Short mmCIF file of C-alpha atoms in Angstrom, two decimals:
data_model
loop_
_atom_site.label_atom_id
_atom_site.label_comp_id
_atom_site.label_asym_id
_atom_site.label_seq_id
_atom_site.Cartn_x
_atom_site.Cartn_y
_atom_site.Cartn_z
CA UNK B 1 -15.48 6.83 30.10
CA UNK B 2 -16.23 7.61 26.49
CA UNK B 3 -18.12 5.32 24.11
CA UNK B 4 -14.96 4.42 22.08
CA UNK B 5 -12.77 3.80 25.06
CA UNK B 6 -15.60 1.23 26.50
CA UNK B 7 -15.86 -0.22 23.01
CA UNK B 8 -12.12 -0.85 22.69
CA UNK B 9 -11.99 -2.22 26.12
CA UNK B 10 -14.97 -4.59 25.50
CA UNK B 11 -13.06 -5.80 22.19
CA UNK B 12 -9.67 -6.29 24.08
CA UNK B 13 -11.17 -8.13 26.74
CA UNK B 14 -13.44 -10.45 24.22
CA UNK B 15 -12.21 -14.01 23.79
CA UNK B 16 -10.62 -15.15 20.32
CA UNK B 17 -12.99 -16.89 18.03
CA UNK B 18 -12.65 -20.72 18.25
CA UNK B 19 -11.08 -22.16 15.42
CA UNK B 20 -13.18 -24.81 13.40
CA UNK B 21 -12.54 -28.27 13.23
CA UNK B 22 -12.56 -28.53 9.46
CA UNK B 23 -9.73 -25.65 9.24
CA UNK B 24 -7.61 -27.57 12.23
CA UNK B 25 -7.92 -30.68 10.16
CA UNK B 26 -7.05 -28.98 7.05
CA UNK B 27 -3.80 -27.41 8.77
CA UNK B 28 -2.66 -30.68 10.34
CA UNK B 29 -3.34 -32.23 6.76
CA UNK B 30 -1.05 -29.38 4.96
CA UNK B 31 1.77 -30.07 7.48
CA UNK B 32 1.64 -33.57 7.00
CA UNK B 33 0.98 -33.62 3.52
CA UNK B 34 2.91 -30.41 1.75
CA UNK B 35 6.47 -32.01 2.12
CA UNK B 36 5.24 -34.95 -0.05
CA UNK B 37 3.77 -32.54 -2.81
CA UNK B 38 7.28 -30.40 -2.79
CA UNK B 39 9.18 -33.66 -3.94
CA UNK B 40 6.45 -35.77 -6.12
CA UNK B 41 7.79 -33.67 -9.03
CA UNK B 42 10.73 -35.33 -8.82
CA UNK B 43 9.50 -38.90 -8.02
CA UNK B 44 6.96 -38.37 -10.88
CA UNK B 45 9.51 -37.34 -13.71
CA UNK B 46 11.87 -40.13 -12.62
CA UNK B 47 9.17 -42.62 -12.61
CA UNK B 48 8.32 -41.66 -16.29
CA UNK B 49 12.07 -41.13 -17.53
CA UNK B 50 13.79 -43.82 -15.25
CA UNK B 51 11.82 -46.53 -13.64
CA UNK B 52 9.13 -47.18 -16.40
CA UNK B 53 12.12 -47.86 -18.93
CA UNK B 54 13.87 -49.98 -16.34
CA UNK B 55 10.91 -52.10 -15.60
CA UNK B 56 9.95 -52.44 -19.40
CA UNK B 57 13.48 -53.71 -20.11
CA UNK B 58 13.07 -56.32 -17.71
CA UNK B 59 9.91 -57.37 -19.60
CA UNK B 60 11.51 -57.24 -22.89
CA UNK B 61 14.51 -59.54 -21.55
CA UNK B 62 11.69 -62.13 -20.84
CA UNK B 63 10.69 -62.46 -24.72
CA UNK B 64 11.82 -63.10 -27.89
CA UNK B 65 11.86 -59.42 -29.02
CA UNK B 66 13.01 -58.69 -32.91
CA UNK B 67 13.70 -55.12 -33.86
CA UNK B 68 11.49 -55.23 -36.69
CA UNK B 69 8.98 -57.70 -35.81
CA UNK B 70 8.58 -56.59 -32.23
CA UNK B 71 7.48 -59.00 -29.28
CA UNK B 72 7.65 -62.43 -29.84
CA UNK B 73 6.85 -65.49 -27.59
CA UNK B 74 7.82 -65.40 -23.96
CA UNK B 75 11.00 -67.42 -23.36
CA UNK B 76 11.42 -66.62 -19.63
CA UNK B 77 15.43 -66.76 -18.56
CA UNK B 78 16.36 -68.19 -21.99
CA UNK B 79 17.93 -64.66 -22.91
CA UNK B 80 19.79 -64.56 -19.74
CA UNK B 81 21.29 -68.11 -20.23
CA UNK B 82 22.37 -67.34 -23.88
CA UNK B 83 24.16 -64.26 -22.87
CA UNK B 84 25.88 -65.67 -19.58
CA UNK B 85 26.80 -68.64 -22.08
CA UNK B 86 28.92 -66.59 -24.68
CA UNK B 87 32.63 -66.07 -24.23
CA UNK B 88 32.14 -62.64 -25.55
CA UNK B 89 30.20 -61.42 -22.98
CA UNK B 90 32.65 -62.68 -20.46
CA UNK B 91 35.65 -60.89 -22.61
CA UNK B 92 33.37 -57.75 -22.51
CA UNK B 93 33.06 -57.71 -18.99
CA UNK B 94 36.69 -58.15 -18.17
CA UNK B 95 37.33 -55.26 -20.66
CA UNK B 96 34.80 -53.27 -18.82
CA UNK B 97 36.33 -54.15 -15.35
CA UNK B 98 39.68 -53.24 -16.53
CA UNK B 99 39.07 -49.90 -18.19
CA UNK B 100 36.70 -49.18 -15.05
CA UNK B 101 39.81 -49.60 -12.58
CA UNK B 102 42.26 -47.89 -14.63
CA UNK B 103 40.04 -44.79 -14.98
CA UNK B 104 38.02 -44.48 -11.80
CA UNK B 105 40.83 -45.11 -8.95
CA UNK B 106 43.35 -42.84 -10.76
CA UNK B 107 40.66 -40.26 -11.38
CA UNK B 108 39.42 -39.97 -7.80
CA UNK B 109 43.02 -39.92 -6.43
CA UNK B 110 44.19 -37.08 -9.03
CA UNK B 111 41.19 -34.91 -8.18
CA UNK B 112 41.62 -35.23 -4.60
CA UNK B 113 45.03 -33.95 -4.80
CA UNK B 114 44.15 -31.16 -7.32
CA UNK B 115 41.55 -30.10 -5.40
CA UNK B 116 43.61 -29.70 -2.33
CA UNK B 117 46.28 -27.76 -4.59
CA UNK B 118 43.33 -25.49 -5.72
CA UNK B 119 42.11 -25.03 -2.00
CA UNK B 120 45.45 -23.69 -0.96
CA UNK B 121 46.30 -20.02 -1.09
CA UNK B 122 47.59 -19.56 -4.69
CA UNK B 123 47.41 -16.91 -7.35
CA UNK B 124 45.06 -16.72 -10.21
CA UNK B 125 42.64 -19.40 -8.07
CA UNK B 126 39.94 -18.56 -10.62
CA UNK B 127 42.21 -19.21 -13.86
CA UNK B 128 43.22 -22.42 -12.52
CA UNK B 129 39.55 -23.49 -11.63
CA UNK B 130 38.48 -23.03 -14.98
CA UNK B 131 41.56 -24.69 -16.55
CA UNK B 132 40.71 -28.21 -14.92
CA UNK B 133 37.00 -27.83 -16.08
CA UNK B 134 37.82 -27.24 -19.91
CA UNK B 135 38.45 -30.79 -20.51
CA UNK B 136 34.95 -31.64 -19.25
CA UNK B 137 33.64 -28.99 -21.71
CA UNK B 138 35.27 -30.33 -24.97
CA UNK B 139 32.64 -32.95 -26.65
CA UNK B 140 33.77 -36.52 -26.28
CA UNK B 141 33.72 -37.42 -29.78
CA UNK B 142 36.65 -34.80 -30.42
CA UNK B 143 38.31 -36.10 -27.18
CA UNK B 144 38.05 -39.39 -28.35
CA UNK B 145 39.18 -38.77 -32.01
CA UNK B 146 42.11 -36.77 -31.02
CA UNK B 147 43.31 -39.43 -28.39
CA UNK B 148 42.91 -42.21 -30.94
CA UNK B 149 45.20 -40.54 -33.24
CA UNK B 150 47.84 -39.70 -30.63
CA UNK B 151 47.78 -43.35 -29.61
CA UNK B 152 48.12 -44.74 -33.10
CA UNK B 153 50.02 -47.63 -33.85
CA UNK B 154 52.22 -46.81 -36.47
CA UNK B 155 52.32 -42.87 -36.64
CA UNK B 156 51.04 -41.82 -33.02
CA UNK B 157 52.53 -38.85 -30.99
CA UNK B 158 52.96 -40.99 -28.02
CA UNK B 159 54.90 -43.73 -29.88
CA UNK B 160 56.85 -40.95 -31.40
CA UNK B 161 57.65 -39.77 -28.34
CA UNK B 162 58.71 -43.46 -27.15
CA UNK B 163 60.91 -43.91 -30.02
CA UNK B 164 62.75 -40.60 -29.40
CA UNK B 165 63.48 -42.11 -25.57
CA UNK B 166 64.78 -45.27 -26.90
CA UNK B 167 61.73 -47.31 -26.03
CA UNK B 168 60.04 -49.61 -28.46
CA UNK B 169 56.54 -48.41 -29.82
CA UNK B 170 53.20 -50.21 -28.18
CA UNK B 171 50.70 -51.64 -30.11
CA UNK B 172 48.01 -49.29 -28.47
CA UNK B 173 44.94 -50.92 -30.83
CA UNK B 174 46.46 -54.18 -31.24
CA UNK B 175 47.13 -55.28 -27.47
CA UNK B 176 44.36 -55.48 -24.83
CA UNK B 177 46.29 -53.88 -21.90
CA UNK B 178 47.68 -50.95 -23.74
CA UNK B 179 44.20 -50.36 -25.46
CA UNK B 180 42.52 -50.25 -22.19
CA UNK B 181 45.23 -47.82 -20.59
CA UNK B 182 44.61 -45.47 -23.92
CA UNK B 183 40.85 -45.60 -23.20
CA UNK B 184 41.27 -44.87 -19.69
CA UNK B 185 43.52 -41.77 -20.41
CA UNK B 186 40.43 -40.54 -22.48
CA UNK B 187 37.95 -40.85 -19.52
CA UNK B 188 40.48 -39.53 -16.93
CA UNK B 189 41.29 -36.56 -19.25
CA UNK B 190 37.64 -35.66 -19.43
CA UNK B 191 36.11 -36.13 -15.99
CA UNK B 192 39.07 -35.45 -13.44
CA UNK B 193 38.38 -31.70 -13.82
CA UNK B 194 34.92 -32.35 -12.96
CA UNK B 195 35.24 -34.40 -9.95
CA UNK B 196 37.93 -31.90 -8.76
CA UNK B 197 35.65 -29.08 -8.68
CA UNK B 198 33.03 -31.18 -6.62
CA UNK B 199 35.69 -32.14 -3.95
CA UNK B 200 37.00 -28.60 -3.86
CA UNK B 201 33.48 -27.21 -3.22
CA UNK B 202 33.75 -29.75 -0.11
CA UNK B 203 37.07 -28.64 1.05
CA UNK B 204 36.06 -25.20 1.01
CA UNK B 205 33.22 -25.76 3.44
CA UNK B 206 35.94 -27.28 5.79
CA UNK B 207 36.25 -24.49 8.94
CA UNK B 208 39.66 -23.15 8.73
CA UNK B 209 39.85 -23.59 12.73
CA UNK B 210 40.86 -27.43 12.01
CA UNK B 211 43.97 -26.45 9.87
CA UNK B 212 45.19 -24.00 12.61
CA UNK B 213 44.90 -26.28 15.11
CA UNK B 214 46.73 -28.97 12.99
CA UNK B 215 49.29 -26.57 12.41
CA UNK B 216 49.80 -25.53 16.40
CA UNK B 217 49.92 -29.53 16.75
CA UNK B 218 52.71 -29.86 14.46
CA UNK B 219 51.18 -31.35 11.33
CA UNK B 220 52.59 -30.73 7.79
CA UNK B 221 50.64 -30.20 4.73
CA UNK B 222 50.65 -34.04 3.91
CA UNK B 223 49.52 -35.05 7.24
CA UNK B 224 46.86 -32.38 7.12
CA UNK B 225 45.62 -33.65 4.03
CA UNK B 226 45.17 -37.16 5.35
CA UNK B 227 44.19 -36.34 8.59
CA UNK B 228 41.98 -33.38 8.10
CA UNK B 229 40.89 -32.91 4.66
CA UNK B 230 39.95 -36.48 3.55
CA UNK B 231 37.92 -37.35 6.59
CA UNK B 232 36.09 -34.08 6.09
CA UNK B 233 35.09 -34.66 2.55
CA UNK B 234 34.22 -38.29 3.21
CA UNK B 235 30.56 -37.73 1.83
CA UNK B 236 31.83 -36.24 -1.31
CA UNK B 237 34.21 -38.93 -1.77
CA UNK B 238 31.48 -41.43 -1.46
CA UNK B 239 29.55 -39.67 -4.00
CA UNK B 240 32.14 -38.87 -6.60
CA UNK B 241 33.07 -42.77 -6.26
CA UNK B 242 29.45 -44.03 -6.78
CA UNK B 243 29.01 -41.53 -9.86
CA UNK B 244 32.40 -42.67 -11.29
CA UNK B 245 31.32 -46.11 -10.84
CA UNK B 246 28.04 -45.78 -12.54
CA UNK B 247 29.72 -43.75 -15.71
CA UNK B 248 32.76 -46.10 -16.07
CA UNK B 249 30.64 -49.12 -16.32
CA UNK B 250 28.53 -47.64 -18.83
CA UNK B 251 31.19 -46.24 -21.02
CA UNK B 252 30.40 -46.27 -24.76
CA UNK B 253 31.93 -43.12 -26.42
CA UNK B 254 35.43 -43.75 -26.11
CA UNK B 255 35.63 -47.19 -26.97
CA UNK B 256 33.05 -46.92 -29.80
CA UNK B 257 35.08 -44.14 -31.34
CA UNK B 258 38.58 -45.68 -30.49
CA UNK B 259 38.90 -47.34 -34.04
CA UNK B 260 37.03 -46.96 -37.29
CA UNK B 261 35.31 -49.85 -37.26
CA UNK B 262 33.73 -49.20 -33.69
CA UNK B 263 33.49 -52.95 -32.59
CA UNK B 264 35.87 -52.90 -30.08
CA UNK B 265 38.97 -54.24 -31.96
CA UNK B 266 39.50 -56.98 -34.41
CA UNK B 267 39.55 -59.55 -31.44
CA UNK B 268 37.47 -57.72 -29.09
CA UNK B 269 40.28 -56.32 -27.37
CA UNK B 270 38.66 -53.14 -25.79
CA UNK B 271 34.58 -54.42 -26.65
CA UNK B 272 32.84 -53.28 -23.50
CA UNK B 273 29.27 -54.40 -22.01
CA UNK B 274 27.75 -51.65 -23.50
CA UNK B 275 29.28 -52.21 -27.18
CA UNK B 276 28.13 -55.66 -26.93
CA UNK B 277 24.57 -54.81 -25.88
CA UNK B 278 24.80 -52.35 -29.16
CA UNK B 279 25.81 -55.23 -31.30
CA UNK B 280 22.93 -57.38 -29.97
CA UNK B 281 20.26 -55.04 -30.42
CA UNK B 282 21.42 -53.24 -33.43
CA UNK B 283 23.40 -55.06 -35.28
CA UNK B 284 21.87 -58.73 -34.63
CA UNK B 285 18.44 -57.30 -34.02
CA UNK B 286 17.59 -59.10 -30.87
CA UNK B 287 16.58 -56.67 -28.32
CA UNK B 288 15.56 -59.40 -25.96
CA UNK B 289 19.23 -60.41 -25.70
CA UNK B 290 20.36 -57.01 -25.53
CA UNK B 291 17.94 -56.16 -22.74
CA UNK B 292 19.22 -59.27 -20.75
CA UNK B 293 22.65 -57.50 -21.23
CA UNK B 294 21.23 -54.28 -20.22
CA UNK B 295 19.47 -55.72 -16.99
CA UNK B 296 23.16 -57.61 -16.18
CA UNK B 297 24.80 -54.37 -16.33
CA UNK B 298 22.47 -52.95 -13.90
CA UNK B 299 22.95 -55.36 -11.59
CA UNK B 300 26.71 -54.92 -11.99
CA UNK B 301 26.36 -51.45 -11.27
CA UNK B 302 24.31 -51.68 -8.13
CA UNK B 303 26.89 -54.34 -6.74
CA UNK B 304 30.04 -52.26 -7.91
CA UNK B 305 28.55 -48.97 -6.09
CA UNK B 306 27.82 -50.70 -2.82
CA UNK B 307 31.44 -52.34 -2.93
CA UNK B 308 32.72 -48.32 -3.75
CA UNK B 309 30.63 -47.09 -0.94
CA UNK B 310 32.09 -49.89 1.47
CA UNK B 311 35.69 -49.07 0.60
CA UNK B 312 35.53 -45.23 0.30
CA UNK B 313 34.13 -45.33 3.93
CA UNK B 314 36.73 -47.71 5.06
CA UNK B 315 39.36 -45.94 3.19
CA UNK B 316 38.21 -42.07 4.31
CA UNK B 317 37.22 -42.97 7.76
CA UNK B 318 40.69 -43.77 9.37
CA UNK B 319 41.32 -41.75 12.27
CA UNK B 320 39.84 -38.84 13.68
CA UNK B 321 41.18 -35.21 12.35
CA UNK B 322 44.36 -34.00 13.83
CA UNK B 323 42.53 -30.88 14.95
CA UNK B 324 40.78 -32.67 17.50
CA UNK B 325 43.91 -34.03 19.31
CA UNK B 326 44.66 -31.35 21.49
CA UNK B 327 41.40 -31.13 23.08
CA UNK B 328 41.84 -35.10 23.42
CA UNK B 329 45.40 -34.85 25.01
CA UNK B 330 43.91 -32.08 27.39
CA UNK B 331 41.12 -34.13 28.45
CA UNK B 332 43.47 -37.14 28.97
CA UNK B 333 45.86 -34.98 31.21
CA UNK B 334 43.05 -33.65 33.33
CA UNK B 335 41.65 -37.20 33.87
CA UNK B 336 45.25 -38.31 34.65
CA UNK B 337 45.73 -35.53 37.34
CA UNK B 338 42.28 -36.11 38.82
CA UNK B 339 43.08 -39.81 39.07
CA UNK B 340 46.32 -38.58 40.91
CA UNK B 341 44.64 -36.33 42.96
CA UNK B 342 42.03 -38.91 44.10
CA UNK B 343 45.02 -41.38 45.07
CA UNK B 344 46.70 -38.92 47.03
CA UNK B 345 43.55 -38.07 48.99
CA UNK B 346 42.81 -41.73 49.40
CA UNK B 347 46.21 -42.40 50.80
CA UNK B 348 46.15 -39.56 53.02
CA UNK B 349 42.72 -40.36 54.69
CA UNK B 350 44.13 -43.97 55.26
CA UNK B 351 47.23 -42.38 56.95
CA UNK B 352 45.02 -40.60 58.99
CA UNK B 353 42.97 -43.39 60.32
CA UNK B 354 46.04 -45.58 60.94
CA UNK B 355 47.63 -42.52 63.19
CA UNK B 356 44.09 -42.52 65.05
CA UNK B 357 44.14 -46.40 65.68
CA UNK B 358 47.73 -46.24 67.09
CA UNK B 359 48.23 -46.25 70.83
#
């Protein structure tokens, strides 16, 4: 054997070098710690711009804090007691909930229907999908100014159309419920398209086999929508419901710009919690009370987000998709046939035993 061949043979039969203990520990530490290092930037940024302001607002709410004078004496829960004892807070809370319900519920329902239509095999899909997103691109100030003129009490376009139809004009700025409907219309106009595209992205991930199986089972378009589409996009519905809840309870631009004064109406017809917070903090310069309102709004958002999550799960869960029924029915038929065959076999065995014992 030549020298290179012998050297190659010795190198191939040589055992691999053992890994040093510190490198092995470093590898284990890297496997355990690297995932936390990857997600750490998000939590660092969230702690700086999200968690710290939230905790600092709680600290401010416990003090008599003036806009110009700064921190005052520690007052404990006195700011919360003052806010909860004011009728204007409960009026603004009722207005906020009314506008929230008039905007969020129809918004999600319309977005579901529009997303289902855009998911169908229609012409110019890209054009229609871009069209539903255009209202979201428009600045909220422009939307509010245009809609506030359309819903004007005396010379508004909506009242002009109602008069042509023979109906009485509505006080869109004078009465509470009409003003809530007008503001909710602005919110729906701006956010329905965005939620539509979010739901459409979830619908496009649904396997087409489910719809084919549903058609074979005799389901129409409406039945497919409620038994296949809605259960399949349940996580996205929950996400849209929670984000709509957070945004709906913090509504500020639309009621602020709905009239020239920006105070929520002459008698607070559409004054929301955020408008009341703005009034306490910047008009009355009582930042401690404004911080207390902010924390009450935070608690309200958490409660409604949990309720929205629960309702979305209850509504979207329903029964299993209709496409699963053929397999379920076939399984039930097989079980029934197996049970009948077992009964027949048992009856035959019993008959044979009886005949054997008969003389």
